[in-house]
CSV table of C-alpha atoms in Angstrom, one decimal:
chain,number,residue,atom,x,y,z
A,1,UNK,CA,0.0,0.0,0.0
A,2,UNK,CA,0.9,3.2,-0.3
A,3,UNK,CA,1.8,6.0,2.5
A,4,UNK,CA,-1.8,7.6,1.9
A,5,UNK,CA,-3.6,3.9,1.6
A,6,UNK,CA,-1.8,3.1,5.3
A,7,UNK,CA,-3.1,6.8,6.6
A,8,UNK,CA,-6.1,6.1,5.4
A,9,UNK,CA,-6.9,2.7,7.3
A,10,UNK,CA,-5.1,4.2,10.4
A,11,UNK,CA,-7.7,7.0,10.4
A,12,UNK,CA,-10.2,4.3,9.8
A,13,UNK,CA,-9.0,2.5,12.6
A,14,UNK,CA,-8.9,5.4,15.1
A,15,UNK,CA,-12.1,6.6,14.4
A,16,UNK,CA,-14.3,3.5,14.5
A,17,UNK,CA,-12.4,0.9,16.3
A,18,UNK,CA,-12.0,0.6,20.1
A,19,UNK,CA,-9.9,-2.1,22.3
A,20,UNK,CA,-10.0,-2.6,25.6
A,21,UNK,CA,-7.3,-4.4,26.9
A,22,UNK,CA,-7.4,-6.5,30.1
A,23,UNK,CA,-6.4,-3.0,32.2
A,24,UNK,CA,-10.3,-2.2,32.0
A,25,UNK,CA,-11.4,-5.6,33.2
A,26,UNK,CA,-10.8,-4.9,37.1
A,27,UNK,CA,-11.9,-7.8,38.7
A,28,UNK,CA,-10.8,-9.8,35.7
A,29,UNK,CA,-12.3,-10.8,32.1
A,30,UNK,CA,-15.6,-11.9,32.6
A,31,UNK,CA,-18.5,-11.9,30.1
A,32,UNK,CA,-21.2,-9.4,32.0
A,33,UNK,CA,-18.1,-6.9,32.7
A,34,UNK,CA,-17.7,-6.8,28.6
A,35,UNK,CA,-21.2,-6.0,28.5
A,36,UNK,CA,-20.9,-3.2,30.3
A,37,UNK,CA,-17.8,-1.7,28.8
A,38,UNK,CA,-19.8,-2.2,25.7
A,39,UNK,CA,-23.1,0.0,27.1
A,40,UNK,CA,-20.6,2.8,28.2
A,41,UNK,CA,-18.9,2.5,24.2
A,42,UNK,CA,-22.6,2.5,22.9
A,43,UNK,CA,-23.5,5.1,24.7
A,44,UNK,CA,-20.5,7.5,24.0
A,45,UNK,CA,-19.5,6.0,21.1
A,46,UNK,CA,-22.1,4.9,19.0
A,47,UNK,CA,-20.5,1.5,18.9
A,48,UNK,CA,-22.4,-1.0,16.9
A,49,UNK,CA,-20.4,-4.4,17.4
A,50,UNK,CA,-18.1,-5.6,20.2
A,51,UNK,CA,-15.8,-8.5,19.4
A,52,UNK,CA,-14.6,-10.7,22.3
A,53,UNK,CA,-11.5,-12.7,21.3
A,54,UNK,CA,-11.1,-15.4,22.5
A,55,UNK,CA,-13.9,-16.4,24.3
A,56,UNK,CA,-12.3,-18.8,26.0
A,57,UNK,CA,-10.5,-16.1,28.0
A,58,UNK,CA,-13.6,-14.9,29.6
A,59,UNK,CA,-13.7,-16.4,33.5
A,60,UNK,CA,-16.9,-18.3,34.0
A,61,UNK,CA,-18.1,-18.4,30.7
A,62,UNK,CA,-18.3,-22.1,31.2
A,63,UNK,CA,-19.2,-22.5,34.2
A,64,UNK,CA,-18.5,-22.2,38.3
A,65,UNK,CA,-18.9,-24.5,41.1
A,66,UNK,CA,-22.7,-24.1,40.9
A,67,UNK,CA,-24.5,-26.0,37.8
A,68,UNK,CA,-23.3,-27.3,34.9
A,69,UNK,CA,-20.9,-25.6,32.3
A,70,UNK,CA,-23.8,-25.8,29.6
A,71,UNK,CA,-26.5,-23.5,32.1
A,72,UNK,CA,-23.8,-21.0,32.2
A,73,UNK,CA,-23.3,-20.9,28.7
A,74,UNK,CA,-26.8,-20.5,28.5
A,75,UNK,CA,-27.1,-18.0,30.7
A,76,UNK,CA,-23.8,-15.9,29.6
A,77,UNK,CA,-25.7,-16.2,25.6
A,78,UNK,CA,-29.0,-15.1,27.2
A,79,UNK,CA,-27.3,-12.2,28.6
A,80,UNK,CA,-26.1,-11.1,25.5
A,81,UNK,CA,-29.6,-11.1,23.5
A,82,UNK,CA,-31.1,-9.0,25.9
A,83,UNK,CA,-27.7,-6.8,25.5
A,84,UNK,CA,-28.1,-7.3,21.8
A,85,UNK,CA,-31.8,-5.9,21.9
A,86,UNK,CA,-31.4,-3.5,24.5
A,87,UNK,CA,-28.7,-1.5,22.9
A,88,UNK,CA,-29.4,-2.7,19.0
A,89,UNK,CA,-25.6,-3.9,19.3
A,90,UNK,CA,-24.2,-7.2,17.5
A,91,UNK,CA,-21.3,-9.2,19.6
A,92,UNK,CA,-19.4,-11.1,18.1
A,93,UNK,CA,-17.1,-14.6,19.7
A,94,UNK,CA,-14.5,-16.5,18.5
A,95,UNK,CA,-14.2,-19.7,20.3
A,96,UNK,CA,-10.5,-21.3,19.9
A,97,UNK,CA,-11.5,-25.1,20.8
A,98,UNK,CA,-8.2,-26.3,22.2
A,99,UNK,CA,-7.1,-29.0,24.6
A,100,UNK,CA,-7.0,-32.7,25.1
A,101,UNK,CA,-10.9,-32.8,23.7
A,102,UNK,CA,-9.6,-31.4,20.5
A,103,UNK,CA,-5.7,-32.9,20.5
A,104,UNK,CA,-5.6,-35.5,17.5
A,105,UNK,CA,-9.2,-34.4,15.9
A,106,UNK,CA,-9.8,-33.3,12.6
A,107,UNK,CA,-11.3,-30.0,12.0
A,108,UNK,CA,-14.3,-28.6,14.0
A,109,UNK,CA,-16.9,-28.6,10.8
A,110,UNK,CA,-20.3,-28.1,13.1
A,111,UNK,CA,-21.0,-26.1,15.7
A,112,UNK,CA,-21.9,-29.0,18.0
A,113,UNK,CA,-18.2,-29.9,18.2
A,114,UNK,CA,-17.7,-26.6,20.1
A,115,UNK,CA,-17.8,-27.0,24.4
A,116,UNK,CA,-21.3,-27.4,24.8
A,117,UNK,CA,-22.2,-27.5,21.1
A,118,UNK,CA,-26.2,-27.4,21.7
A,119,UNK,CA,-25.9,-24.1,23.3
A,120,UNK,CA,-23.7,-23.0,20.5
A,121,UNK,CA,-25.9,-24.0,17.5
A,122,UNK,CA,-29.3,-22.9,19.7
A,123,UNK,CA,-28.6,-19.4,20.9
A,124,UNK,CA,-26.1,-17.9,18.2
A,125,UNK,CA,-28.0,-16.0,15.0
A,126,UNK,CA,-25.0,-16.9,13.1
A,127,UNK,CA,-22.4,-19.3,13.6
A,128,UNK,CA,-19.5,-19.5,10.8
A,129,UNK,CA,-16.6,-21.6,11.3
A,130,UNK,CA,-12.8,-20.8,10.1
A,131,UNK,CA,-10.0,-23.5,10.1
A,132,UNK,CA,-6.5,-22.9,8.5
A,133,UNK,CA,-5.6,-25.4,5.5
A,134,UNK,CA,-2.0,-25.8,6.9
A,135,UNK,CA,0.8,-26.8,4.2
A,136,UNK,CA,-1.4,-24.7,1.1
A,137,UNK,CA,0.9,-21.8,1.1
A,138,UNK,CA,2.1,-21.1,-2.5
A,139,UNK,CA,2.8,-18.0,-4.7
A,140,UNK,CA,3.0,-15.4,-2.3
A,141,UNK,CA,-0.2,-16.5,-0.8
A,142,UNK,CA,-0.2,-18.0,3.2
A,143,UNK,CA,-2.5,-21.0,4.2
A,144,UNK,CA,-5.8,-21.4,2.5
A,145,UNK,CA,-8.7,-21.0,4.8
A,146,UNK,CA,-11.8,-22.6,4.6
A,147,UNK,CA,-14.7,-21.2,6.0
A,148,UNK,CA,-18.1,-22.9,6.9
A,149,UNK,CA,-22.0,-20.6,7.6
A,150,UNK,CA,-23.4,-23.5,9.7
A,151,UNK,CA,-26.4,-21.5,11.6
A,152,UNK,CA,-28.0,-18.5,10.2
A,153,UNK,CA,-31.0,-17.5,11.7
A,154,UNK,CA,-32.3,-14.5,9.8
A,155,UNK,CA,-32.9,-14.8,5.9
A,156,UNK,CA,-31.6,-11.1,5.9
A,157,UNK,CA,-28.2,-12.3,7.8
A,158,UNK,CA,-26.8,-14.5,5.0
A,159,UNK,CA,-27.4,-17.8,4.2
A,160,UNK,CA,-25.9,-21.4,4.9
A,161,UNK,CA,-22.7,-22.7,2.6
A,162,UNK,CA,-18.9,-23.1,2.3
A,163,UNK,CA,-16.1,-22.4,1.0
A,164,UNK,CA,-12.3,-21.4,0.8
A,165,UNK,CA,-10.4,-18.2,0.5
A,166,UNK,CA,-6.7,-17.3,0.7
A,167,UNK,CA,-4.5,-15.1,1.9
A,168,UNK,CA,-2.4,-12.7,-0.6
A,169,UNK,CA,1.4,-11.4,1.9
A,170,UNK,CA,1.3,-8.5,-0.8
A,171,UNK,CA,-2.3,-6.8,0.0
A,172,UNK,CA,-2.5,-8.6,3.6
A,173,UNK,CA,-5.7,-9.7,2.3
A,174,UNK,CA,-8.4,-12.9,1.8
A,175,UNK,CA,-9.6,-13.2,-1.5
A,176,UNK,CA,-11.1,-15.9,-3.9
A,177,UNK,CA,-8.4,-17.0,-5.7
A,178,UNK,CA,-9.3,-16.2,-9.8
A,179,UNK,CA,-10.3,-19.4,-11.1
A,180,UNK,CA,-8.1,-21.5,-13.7
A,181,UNK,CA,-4.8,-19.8,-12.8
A,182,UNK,CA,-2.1,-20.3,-10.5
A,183,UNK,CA,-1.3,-16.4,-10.3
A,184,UNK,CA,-1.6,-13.9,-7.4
A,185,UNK,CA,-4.8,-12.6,-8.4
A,186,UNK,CA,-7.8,-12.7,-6.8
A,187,UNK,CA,-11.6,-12.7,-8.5
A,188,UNK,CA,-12.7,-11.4,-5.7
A,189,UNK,CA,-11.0,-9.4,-1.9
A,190,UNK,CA,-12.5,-10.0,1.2
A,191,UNK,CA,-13.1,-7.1,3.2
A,192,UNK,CA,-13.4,-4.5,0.2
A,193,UNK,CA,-13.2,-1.4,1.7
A,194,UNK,CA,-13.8,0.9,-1.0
């Protein structure tokens, strides 16, 4: 990119995107705590997605000493509706299964592989997959990485299918490789930010 293309998405950045780091979490990471960051950035803001990454970070997400880990799932995705409702806000997990569960297993392709996968594919309005192709780097391009719309619950949110994209070192993009060529072009760029 050029000098003005990197100003540009810096600008981009500043104005529109917001991290909180775990400084703001006194008390420590926890799911309802989020929520409320994400009210004040609503609020002052005008947020209109929060992002929590990884979810697996979040204490108690899966449970406590008291009931199961699947009723505070349940209860943590609950939460988040009424937050989603309340303040016309998306949010946004990513889940990194990891562990002796997953050691040895193929890829996760449903979302009832997840930790308590009924909660998962009940509660979510979307749930889209990503696993990395490992080994498909060639041309410039890193791993291929396939992605997988298993639950959408909206028709207006998308619909249900698969498929594989890769990544171009050059743009620092995912695109849909052009079709018939072995070049570093892409038919397609996702994001397009134009």
């Amino acid at each position: 990119p050029t000098q003005d293309e990197i100003e540009y998405a810096l600008n981009i950045i500043d104005q529109h995107i917001y991290i909180i780091d775990e400084a703001q979490f006194k008390g420590g990471l926890t799911v309802p705590r989020f929520l409320e960051l994400g009210q004040e950035l609503v609020k002052t803001h005008g947020v209109d997605c929060l992002v929590g990454d990884p979810f697996n970070a979040f204490q108690g997400a899966y449970g406590s000493t008291e009931g199961t880990g699947a009723d505070a799932l349940n209860a943590v995705f609950t939460d988040i509706q009424r937050f989603c409702v309340d303040y016309n806000c998306s949010v946004l997990f990513a889940p990194h299964p990891s562990g002796k569960g997953y050691n040895g297993q193929k890829d996760i392709t449903e979302l009832i592989q997840l930790n308590y996968g009924a909660i998962w594919g009940n509660k979510l309005h979307v749930g889209l997959l990503l696993s990395r192709i490992e080994g498909t780097a060639t041309n410039g391009y890193g791993d291929d990485v396939s992605f997988m719309v298993r639950k959408v619950k909206r028709r207006n949110e998308g619909k249900l299918g698969e498929g594989t994209m890769s990544y171009c070192w050059a743009t620092g993009r995912f695109g849909i490789p052009a079709s018939g060529t072995s070049s570093a072009r892409f038919e397609s760029f996702v994001p397009n930010f134009q």
